[in-house]
Amino acid sequence: MQIIESFQNEKIKKISRWLSKNNDRKKAEVFLVEGQQENERALNFGYEAVEFYVAPDIFVGKTPTENVNFVSKAVYEKIAYRGTTEGIIGVYKNKELNLASLKLKENSTIIILESIEKPGNLGAILRSCEAFSIDALIVTDPKVDFYNPNVIRSSVGCLFGMNFCAVSNEDAFDFLKRNAFEIYTTFMSDDAQPLDSRNLKQKSAVLFGTEHSGLSDFWKEKGKNTLIPMAGSIDSLNLSNAVAITCYEALRQKMK
């Protein structure tokens, strides 16, 4: 077994560059996946692996049989986004995902996030969407990459089993109208109705704005405004928490 020990190895320099420079990674049309569970999910859901980097001093799972680069523990810690995360990193080809690729049902519930800014929030939201069987997640006017390492980490690989894509606000609205989705917006207003009064059993889309300023004016007159009832003194929730509650409510209604 030949083990890469030098930080100056060209493959290690390439991986390091992709970690520090998202644009270089995007140009190469690849993304990185750390951890055994995350790599298993990527493979199980049909993502094409380019190569793997495995630290035998750390990794205890089943080693891939093709395109494996064995690295020392020190080298692995240099190229791992999270440090010593189980000793395996996979490099995968991006999938071309768009609105046409979304697989939807007659009563699909989808979540739309406008200009979400924090990779950790996007990952957490993907995890909630997968857990509660949301049919698709659309990000409009995106400010964060779905394949950002922190998105993959925060989603614990749930990303790979989800329908998702990123488009403009205009294209998302056109898609919703063409496919007869009921649109529910979420922002502070006097006419907002409680979430549990909305029919999420039907084909519906629930929209959330940015962590900082909420939904833009583009969406505010395009749907029925909806809020999560709260009894405390605070009048808002963290974005990922609000989406999680909404996802659960959609599942609760469909299981009745």
PDB file of C-alpha atoms in Angstrom:
ATOM      1  CA  MET A   1       0.000   0.000   0.000  1.00  0.00           C
ATOM      2  CA  GLN A   2       1.496   3.303  -1.113  1.00  0.00           C
ATOM      3  CA  ILE A   3       0.616   6.159   1.240  1.00  0.00           C
ATOM      4  CA  ILE A   4       0.815   9.840   0.315  1.00  0.00           C
ATOM      5  CA  GLU A   5       2.705  11.634   3.071  1.00  0.00           C
ATOM      6  CA  SER A   6       3.795  14.847   1.389  1.00  0.00           C
ATOM      7  CA  PHE A   7       1.734  18.030   1.546  1.00  0.00           C
ATOM      8  CA  GLN A   8       3.372  18.964  -1.764  1.00  0.00           C
ATOM      9  CA  ASN A   9       1.832  16.041  -3.637  1.00  0.00           C
ATOM     10  CA  GLU A  10      -0.094  17.454  -6.616  1.00  0.00           C
ATOM     11  CA  LYS A  11      -3.310  15.651  -5.689  1.00  0.00           C
ATOM     12  CA  ILE A  12      -3.156  16.979  -2.138  1.00  0.00           C
ATOM     13  CA  LYS A  13      -2.491  20.501  -3.381  1.00  0.00           C
ATOM     14  CA  LYS A  14      -5.489  20.175  -5.701  1.00  0.00           C
ATOM     15  CA  ILE A  15      -7.834  19.049  -2.906  1.00  0.00           C
ATOM     16  CA  SER A  16      -6.538  21.822  -0.625  1.00  0.00           C
ATOM     17  CA  ARG A  17      -7.206  24.363  -3.353  1.00  0.00           C
ATOM     18  CA  TRP A  18     -10.755  23.107  -3.825  1.00  0.00           C
ATOM     19  CA  LEU A  19     -11.345  23.425  -0.087  1.00  0.00           C
ATOM     20  CA  SER A  20     -10.127  27.006   0.082  1.00  0.00           C
ATOM     21  CA  LYS A  21     -11.399  28.260  -3.289  1.00  0.00           C
ATOM     22  CA  ASN A  22     -14.981  27.366  -4.113  1.00  0.00           C
ATOM     23  CA  ASN A  23     -14.688  28.852  -7.602  1.00  0.00           C
ATOM     24  CA  ASP A  24     -11.872  26.434  -8.490  1.00  0.00           C
ATOM     25  CA  ARG A  25     -13.984  23.520  -7.282  1.00  0.00           C
ATOM     26  CA  LYS A  26     -16.998  24.740  -9.225  1.00  0.00           C
ATOM     27  CA  LYS A  27     -14.937  25.102 -12.408  1.00  0.00           C
ATOM     28  CA  ALA A  28     -13.820  21.494 -11.994  1.00  0.00           C
ATOM     29  CA  GLU A  29     -17.526  20.552 -11.579  1.00  0.00           C
ATOM     30  CA  VAL A  30     -16.844  18.411  -8.528  1.00  0.00           C
ATOM     31  CA  PHE A  31     -17.551  18.465  -4.804  1.00  0.00           C
ATOM     32  CA  LEU A  32     -16.060  16.830  -1.718  1.00  0.00           C
ATOM     33  CA  VAL A  33     -17.779  14.500   0.724  1.00  0.00           C
ATOM     34  CA  GLU A  34     -16.324  13.616   4.140  1.00  0.00           C
ATOM     35  CA  GLY A  35     -17.365  10.757   6.399  1.00  0.00           C
ATOM     36  CA  GLN A  36     -18.485   7.172   5.911  1.00  0.00           C
ATOM     37  CA  GLN A  37     -22.251   7.727   6.140  1.00  0.00           C
ATOM     38  CA  GLU A  38     -22.155  10.721   3.827  1.00  0.00           C
ATOM     39  CA  ASN A  39     -20.154   8.841   1.184  1.00  0.00           C
ATOM     40  CA  GLU A  40     -22.454   5.837   1.414  1.00  0.00           C
ATOM     41  CA  ARG A  41     -25.476   8.078   0.834  1.00  0.00           C
ATOM     42  CA  ALA A  42     -23.844   9.808  -2.134  1.00  0.00           C
ATOM     43  CA  LEU A  43     -23.136   6.443  -3.782  1.00  0.00           C
ATOM     44  CA  ASN A  44     -26.537   4.963  -2.910  1.00  0.00           C
ATOM     45  CA  PHE A  45     -28.325   7.899  -4.528  1.00  0.00           C
ATOM     46  CA  GLY A  46     -26.391   7.642  -7.777  1.00  0.00           C
ATOM     47  CA  TYR A  47     -23.682  10.288  -7.515  1.00  0.00           C
ATOM     48  CA  GLU A  48     -20.633   9.468  -9.617  1.00  0.00           C
ATOM     49  CA  ALA A  49     -17.418   9.146  -7.618  1.00  0.00           C
ATOM     50  CA  VAL A  50     -14.194  10.412  -9.204  1.00  0.00           C
ATOM     51  CA  GLU A  51     -11.765   9.272  -6.506  1.00  0.00           C
ATOM     52  CA  PHE A  52     -11.367   8.709  -2.776  1.00  0.00           C
ATOM     53  CA  TYR A  53      -8.799   9.755  -0.174  1.00  0.00           C
ATOM     54  CA  VAL A  54      -8.557   7.293   2.709  1.00  0.00           C
ATOM     55  CA  ALA A  55      -6.417   7.492   5.862  1.00  0.00           C
ATOM     56  CA  PRO A  56      -5.918   3.836   6.936  1.00  0.00           C
ATOM     57  CA  ASP A  57      -4.886   4.946  10.439  1.00  0.00           C
ATOM     58  CA  ILE A  58      -8.347   6.464  10.918  1.00  0.00           C
ATOM     59  CA  PHE A  59     -10.839   4.769   8.592  1.00  0.00           C
ATOM     60  CA  VAL A  60     -12.566   1.633   9.931  1.00  0.00           C
ATOM     61  CA  GLY A  61     -15.195   1.029   7.228  1.00  0.00           C
ATOM     62  CA  LYS A  62     -15.149  -0.851   3.959  1.00  0.00           C
ATOM     63  CA  THR A  63     -12.549   0.724   1.673  1.00  0.00           C
ATOM     64  CA  PRO A  64     -13.731   1.537  -1.866  1.00  0.00           C
ATOM     65  CA  THR A  65     -12.278  -0.743  -4.509  1.00  0.00           C
ATOM     66  CA  GLU A  66     -11.494   1.813  -7.231  1.00  0.00           C
ATOM     67  CA  ASN A  67      -9.662   5.141  -7.519  1.00  0.00           C
ATOM     68  CA  VAL A  68      -8.451   5.146  -3.913  1.00  0.00           C
ATOM     69  CA  ASN A  69      -5.572   7.328  -2.716  1.00  0.00           C
ATOM     70  CA  PHE A  70      -4.220   6.309   0.683  1.00  0.00           C
ATOM     71  CA  VAL A  71      -2.926   9.209   2.759  1.00  0.00           C
ATOM     72  CA  SER A  72      -1.219   9.639   6.109  1.00  0.00           C
ATOM     73  CA  LYS A  73      -3.152  10.907   9.104  1.00  0.00           C
ATOM     74  CA  ALA A  74      -1.338  14.261   8.920  1.00  0.00           C
ATOM     75  CA  VAL A  75      -2.164  14.696   5.230  1.00  0.00           C
ATOM     76  CA  TYR A  76      -5.792  13.711   5.822  1.00  0.00           C
ATOM     77  CA  GLU A  77      -6.145  16.321   8.555  1.00  0.00           C
ATOM     78  CA  LYS A  78      -4.861  18.931   6.117  1.00  0.00           C
ATOM     79  CA  ILE A  79      -7.401  18.131   3.399  1.00  0.00           C
ATOM     80  CA  ALA A  80     -10.375  17.341   5.646  1.00  0.00           C
ATOM     81  CA  TYR A  81     -12.875  20.140   6.175  1.00  0.00           C
ATOM     82  CA  ARG A  82     -13.707  18.830   9.641  1.00  0.00           C
ATOM     83  CA  GLY A  83     -10.339  17.407  10.720  1.00  0.00           C
ATOM     84  CA  THR A  84     -10.317  13.703  11.599  1.00  0.00           C
ATOM     85  CA  THR A  85     -13.790  12.822  10.256  1.00  0.00           C
ATOM     86  CA  GLU A  86     -13.670   9.045   9.960  1.00  0.00           C
ATOM     87  CA  GLY A  87     -10.764   9.042   7.540  1.00  0.00           C
ATOM     88  CA  ILE A  88     -12.500   9.123   4.150  1.00  0.00           C
ATOM     89  CA  ILE A  89     -13.101  11.881   1.591  1.00  0.00           C
ATOM     90  CA  GLY A  90     -14.839  11.277  -1.717  1.00  0.00           C
ATOM     91  CA  VAL A  91     -14.655  13.472  -4.797  1.00  0.00           C
ATOM     92  CA  TYR A  92     -17.847  13.405  -6.879  1.00  0.00           C
ATOM     93  CA  LYS A  93     -19.091  14.927 -10.106  1.00  0.00           C
ATOM     94  CA  ASN A  94     -21.746  17.602  -9.799  1.00  0.00           C
ATOM     95  CA  LYS A  95     -25.213  16.671 -10.964  1.00  0.00           C
ATOM     96  CA  GLU A  96     -26.936  19.114 -13.284  1.00  0.00           C
ATOM     97  CA  LEU A  97     -30.094  19.852 -11.339  1.00  0.00           C
ATOM     98  CA  ASN A  98     -32.862  22.148 -12.532  1.00  0.00           C
ATOM     99  CA  LEU A  99     -36.616  22.578 -12.332  1.00  0.00           C
ATOM    100  CA  ALA A 100     -37.184  20.036 -15.096  1.00  0.00           C
ATOM    101  CA  SER A 101     -35.298  17.399 -13.083  1.00  0.00           C
ATOM    102  CA  LEU A 102     -37.589  17.662 -10.038  1.00  0.00           C
ATOM    103  CA  LYS A 103     -39.688  14.553  -9.476  1.00  0.00           C
ATOM    104  CA  LEU A 104     -43.020  15.716  -8.074  1.00  0.00           C
ATOM    105  CA  LYS A 105     -46.362  14.144  -7.166  1.00  0.00           C
ATOM    106  CA  GLU A 106     -49.934  15.391  -7.479  1.00  0.00           C
ATOM    107  CA  ASN A 107     -49.912  16.545  -3.849  1.00  0.00           C
ATOM    108  CA  SER A 108     -46.262  17.585  -3.568  1.00  0.00           C
ATOM    109  CA  THR A 109     -45.227  19.977  -0.827  1.00  0.00           C
ATOM    110  CA  ILE A 110     -42.098  21.941  -1.606  1.00  0.00           C
ATOM    111  CA  ILE A 111     -40.026  24.445   0.349  1.00  0.00           C
ATOM    112  CA  ILE A 112     -38.600  27.536  -1.344  1.00  0.00           C
ATOM    113  CA  LEU A 113     -35.803  29.562   0.230  1.00  0.00           C
ATOM    114  CA  GLU A 114     -35.045  32.999  -1.145  1.00  0.00           C
ATOM    115  CA  SER A 115     -31.362  33.982  -1.091  1.00  0.00           C
ATOM    116  CA  ILE A 116     -30.419  31.854   1.912  1.00  0.00           C
ATOM    117  CA  GLU A 117     -26.988  32.975   3.107  1.00  0.00           C
ATOM    118  CA  LYS A 118     -25.698  30.441   5.657  1.00  0.00           C
ATOM    119  CA  PRO A 119     -24.468  27.003   4.539  1.00  0.00           C
ATOM    120  CA  GLY A 120     -25.182  25.533   7.974  1.00  0.00           C
ATOM    121  CA  ASN A 121     -28.816  26.641   7.784  1.00  0.00           C
ATOM    122  CA  LEU A 122     -29.223  25.198   4.297  1.00  0.00           C
ATOM    123  CA  GLY A 123     -27.789  21.871   5.452  1.00  0.00           C
ATOM    124  CA  ALA A 124     -30.067  21.756   8.491  1.00  0.00           C
ATOM    125  CA  ILE A 125     -33.078  22.572   6.312  1.00  0.00           C
ATOM    126  CA  LEU A 126     -32.193  19.794   3.862  1.00  0.00           C
ATOM    127  CA  ARG A 127     -32.090  17.396   6.812  1.00  0.00           C
ATOM    128  CA  SER A 128     -35.569  18.470   7.957  1.00  0.00           C
ATOM    129  CA  CYS A 129     -36.950  18.257   4.412  1.00  0.00           C
ATOM    130  CA  GLU A 130     -35.676  14.717   4.025  1.00  0.00           C
ATOM    131  CA  ALA A 131     -36.840  13.657   7.487  1.00  0.00           C
ATOM    132  CA  PHE A 132     -40.407  14.875   6.930  1.00  0.00           C
ATOM    133  CA  SER A 133     -40.708  13.763   3.273  1.00  0.00           C
ATOM    134  CA  ILE A 134     -40.807  17.179   1.634  1.00  0.00           C
ATOM    135  CA  ASP A 135     -40.847  16.574  -2.114  1.00  0.00           C
ATOM    136  CA  ALA A 136     -38.388  19.258  -3.207  1.00  0.00           C
ATOM    137  CA  LEU A 137     -36.309  22.181  -2.023  1.00  0.00           C
ATOM    138  CA  ILE A 138     -35.756  25.172  -4.303  1.00  0.00           C
ATOM    139  CA  VAL A 139     -33.365  28.010  -3.546  1.00  0.00           C
ATOM    140  CA  THR A 140     -34.028  31.221  -5.462  1.00  0.00           C
ATOM    141  CA  ASP A 141     -31.380  33.816  -6.229  1.00  0.00           C
ATOM    142  CA  PRO A 142     -28.863  31.684  -4.290  1.00  0.00           C
ATOM    143  CA  LYS A 143     -26.004  33.070  -2.233  1.00  0.00           C
ATOM    144  CA  VAL A 144     -24.704  29.682  -1.103  1.00  0.00           C
ATOM    145  CA  ASP A 145     -23.728  26.572  -3.076  1.00  0.00           C
ATOM    146  CA  PHE A 146     -25.614  23.314  -2.417  1.00  0.00           C
ATOM    147  CA  TYR A 147     -22.276  21.484  -2.671  1.00  0.00           C
ATOM    148  CA  ASN A 148     -20.522  23.682  -0.132  1.00  0.00           C
ATOM    149  CA  PRO A 149     -18.766  21.294   2.331  1.00  0.00           C
ATOM    150  CA  ASN A 150     -20.616  22.842   5.267  1.00  0.00           C
ATOM    151  CA  VAL A 151     -23.982  22.224   3.580  1.00  0.00           C
ATOM    152  CA  ILE A 152     -23.112  18.556   3.102  1.00  0.00           C
ATOM    153  CA  ARG A 153     -21.825  18.273   6.669  1.00  0.00           C
ATOM    154  CA  SER A 154     -24.867  19.971   8.228  1.00  0.00           C
ATOM    155  CA  SER A 155     -27.263  17.853   6.173  1.00  0.00           C
ATOM    156  CA  VAL A 156     -25.426  14.642   7.228  1.00  0.00           C
ATOM    157  CA  GLY A 157     -25.643  13.596   3.584  1.00  0.00           C
ATOM    158  CA  CYS A 158     -29.422  14.105   3.398  1.00  0.00           C
ATOM    159  CA  LEU A 159     -28.728  16.377   0.446  1.00  0.00           C
ATOM    160  CA  PHE A 160     -28.098  13.357  -1.780  1.00  0.00           C
ATOM    161  CA  GLY A 161     -31.576  11.888  -1.379  1.00  0.00           C
ATOM    162  CA  MET A 162     -33.431  15.150  -1.976  1.00  0.00           C
ATOM    163  CA  ASN A 163     -34.957  16.826  -5.014  1.00  0.00           C
ATOM    164  CA  PHE A 164     -33.324  20.262  -5.117  1.00  0.00           C
ATOM    165  CA  CYS A 165     -32.252  23.019  -7.468  1.00  0.00           C
ATOM    166  CA  ALA A 166     -31.358  26.713  -7.547  1.00  0.00           C
ATOM    167  CA  VAL A 167     -33.101  29.182  -9.890  1.00  0.00           C
ATOM    168  CA  SER A 168     -34.133  32.816 -10.147  1.00  0.00           C
ATOM    169  CA  ASN A 169     -37.201  34.190  -8.379  1.00  0.00           C
ATOM    170  CA  GLU A 170     -38.862  34.713 -11.757  1.00  0.00           C
ATOM    171  CA  ASP A 171     -38.288  31.143 -12.938  1.00  0.00           C
ATOM    172  CA  ALA A 172     -39.497  29.730  -9.608  1.00  0.00           C
ATOM    173  CA  PHE A 173     -42.725  31.749  -9.731  1.00  0.00           C
ATOM    174  CA  ASP A 174     -43.361  30.734 -13.341  1.00  0.00           C
ATOM    175  CA  PHE A 175     -42.832  27.076 -12.361  1.00  0.00           C
ATOM    176  CA  LEU A 176     -45.286  27.352  -9.462  1.00  0.00           C
ATOM    177  CA  LYS A 177     -47.986  28.955 -11.604  1.00  0.00           C
ATOM    178  CA  ARG A 178     -47.568  26.530 -14.511  1.00  0.00           C
ATOM    179  CA  ASN A 179     -47.845  23.587 -12.157  1.00  0.00           C
ATOM    180  CA  ALA A 180     -50.794  24.981 -10.167  1.00  0.00           C
ATOM    181  CA  PHE A 181     -49.094  25.172  -6.768  1.00  0.00           C
ATOM    182  CA  GLU A 182     -50.823  26.961  -3.921  1.00  0.00           C
ATOM    183  CA  ILE A 183     -48.277  29.536  -2.724  1.00  0.00           C
ATOM    184  CA  TYR A 184     -47.843  30.322   0.968  1.00  0.00           C
ATOM    185  CA  THR A 185     -45.544  33.187   1.918  1.00  0.00           C
ATOM    186  CA  THR A 186     -44.092  33.833   5.387  1.00  0.00           C
ATOM    187  CA  PHE A 187     -43.525  37.350   6.675  1.00  0.00           C
ATOM    188  CA  MET A 188     -44.863  39.548   9.453  1.00  0.00           C
ATOM    189  CA  SER A 189     -48.254  41.032   8.557  1.00  0.00           C
ATOM    190  CA  ASP A 190     -51.666  41.595  10.150  1.00  0.00           C
ATOM    191  CA  ASP A 191     -53.477  39.377   7.648  1.00  0.00           C
ATOM    192  CA  ALA A 192     -51.284  36.282   8.082  1.00  0.00           C
ATOM    193  CA  GLN A 193     -53.141  33.062   8.900  1.00  0.00           C
ATOM    194  CA  PRO A 194     -51.760  30.289  11.158  1.00  0.00           C
ATOM    195  CA  LEU A 195     -49.799  27.493   9.545  1.00  0.00           C
ATOM    196  CA  ASP A 196     -52.111  24.719  10.724  1.00  0.00           C
ATOM    197  CA  SER A 197     -55.057  26.381   8.964  1.00  0.00           C
ATOM    198  CA  ARG A 198     -53.364  26.020   5.571  1.00  0.00           C
ATOM    199  CA  ASN A 199     -54.044  22.947   3.455  1.00  0.00           C
ATOM    200  CA  LEU A 200     -50.632  21.346   2.978  1.00  0.00           C
ATOM    201  CA  LYS A 201     -52.199  18.098   1.750  1.00  0.00           C
ATOM    202  CA  GLN A 202     -52.614  19.712  -1.650  1.00  0.00           C
ATOM    203  CA  LYS A 203     -49.922  20.750  -4.101  1.00  0.00           C
ATOM    204  CA  SER A 204     -48.325  23.598  -2.177  1.00  0.00           C
ATOM    205  CA  ALA A 205     -45.150  25.649  -1.843  1.00  0.00           C
ATOM    206  CA  VAL A 206     -44.099  27.431   1.344  1.00  0.00           C
ATOM    207  CA  LEU A 207     -41.660  30.308   0.895  1.00  0.00           C
ATOM    208  CA  PHE A 208     -39.110  31.652   3.366  1.00  0.00           C
ATOM    209  CA  GLY A 209     -36.846  34.674   3.055  1.00  0.00           C
ATOM    210  CA  THR A 210     -33.293  35.371   4.116  1.00  0.00           C
ATOM    211  CA  GLU A 211     -32.079  35.048   7.679  1.00  0.00           C
ATOM    212  CA  HIS A 212     -31.416  38.791   7.763  1.00  0.00           C
ATOM    213  CA  SER A 213     -34.389  40.462   6.100  1.00  0.00           C
ATOM    214  CA  GLY A 214     -37.021  37.868   5.224  1.00  0.00           C
ATOM    215  CA  LEU A 215     -38.872  37.621   1.926  1.00  0.00           C
ATOM    216  CA  SER A 216     -38.306  40.320  -0.662  1.00  0.00           C
ATOM    217  CA  ASP A 217     -41.083  42.422  -2.159  1.00  0.00           C
ATOM    218  CA  PHE A 218     -41.029  40.143  -5.222  1.00  0.00           C
ATOM    219  CA  TRP A 219     -42.964  37.454  -3.306  1.00  0.00           C
ATOM    220  CA  LYS A 220     -45.105  39.453  -0.889  1.00  0.00           C
ATOM    221  CA  GLU A 221     -48.173  39.806  -3.127  1.00  0.00           C
ATOM    222  CA  LYS A 222     -47.861  36.417  -4.803  1.00  0.00           C
ATOM    223  CA  GLY A 223     -49.192  34.077  -2.127  1.00  0.00           C
ATOM    224  CA  LYS A 224     -51.286  33.643   1.007  1.00  0.00           C
ATOM    225  CA  ASN A 225     -49.320  34.868   3.981  1.00  0.00           C
ATOM    226  CA  THR A 226     -48.800  32.342   6.754  1.00  0.00           C
ATOM    227  CA  LEU A 227     -47.181  32.374  10.192  1.00  0.00           C
ATOM    228  CA  ILE A 228     -46.335  29.805  12.854  1.00  0.00           C
ATOM    229  CA  PRO A 229     -48.435  30.511  15.982  1.00  0.00           C
ATOM    230  CA  MET A 230     -46.255  31.423  18.983  1.00  0.00           C
ATOM    231  CA  ALA A 231     -47.211  32.020  22.598  1.00  0.00           C
ATOM    232  CA  GLY A 232     -43.973  33.511  23.917  1.00  0.00           C
ATOM    233  CA  SER A 233     -42.699  37.066  23.848  1.00  0.00           C
ATOM    234  CA  ILE A 234     -40.445  36.521  20.810  1.00  0.00           C
ATOM    235  CA  ASP A 235     -42.013  37.147  17.399  1.00  0.00           C
ATOM    236  CA  SER A 236     -39.662  35.167  15.128  1.00  0.00           C
ATOM    237  CA  LEU A 237     -37.736  31.904  14.868  1.00  0.00           C
ATOM    238  CA  ASN A 238     -34.413  30.862  13.419  1.00  0.00           C
ATOM    239  CA  LEU A 239     -34.931  30.089   9.735  1.00  0.00           C
ATOM    240  CA  SER A 240     -34.018  26.409   9.977  1.00  0.00           C
ATOM    241  CA  ASN A 241     -36.357  25.958  12.980  1.00  0.00           C
ATOM    242  CA  ALA A 242     -39.247  27.644  11.179  1.00  0.00           C
ATOM    243  CA  VAL A 243     -38.765  25.428   8.139  1.00  0.00           C
ATOM    244  CA  ALA A 244     -38.528  22.293  10.315  1.00  0.00           C
ATOM    245  CA  ILE A 245     -41.863  23.100  11.994  1.00  0.00           C
ATOM    246  CA  THR A 246     -43.448  23.704   8.589  1.00  0.00           C
ATOM    247  CA  CYS A 247     -42.106  20.418   7.223  1.00  0.00           C
ATOM    248  CA  TYR A 248     -43.508  18.548  10.219  1.00  0.00           C
ATOM    249  CA  GLU A 249     -46.901  20.216   9.831  1.00  0.00           C
ATOM    250  CA  ALA A 250     -47.033  19.139   6.162  1.00  0.00           C
ATOM    251  CA  LEU A 251     -46.291  15.537   7.132  1.00  0.00           C
ATOM    252  CA  ARG A 252     -48.784  15.641  10.033  1.00  0.00           C
ATOM    253  CA  GLN A 253     -51.574  16.764   7.705  1.00  0.00           C
ATOM    254  CA  LYS A 254     -50.783  14.114   5.103  1.00  0.00           C
ATOM    255  CA  MET A 255     -50.744  11.328   7.718  1.00  0.00           C
ATOM    256  CA  LYS A 256     -54.212  12.203   9.067  1.00  0.00           C
TER     257      LYS A 256
END
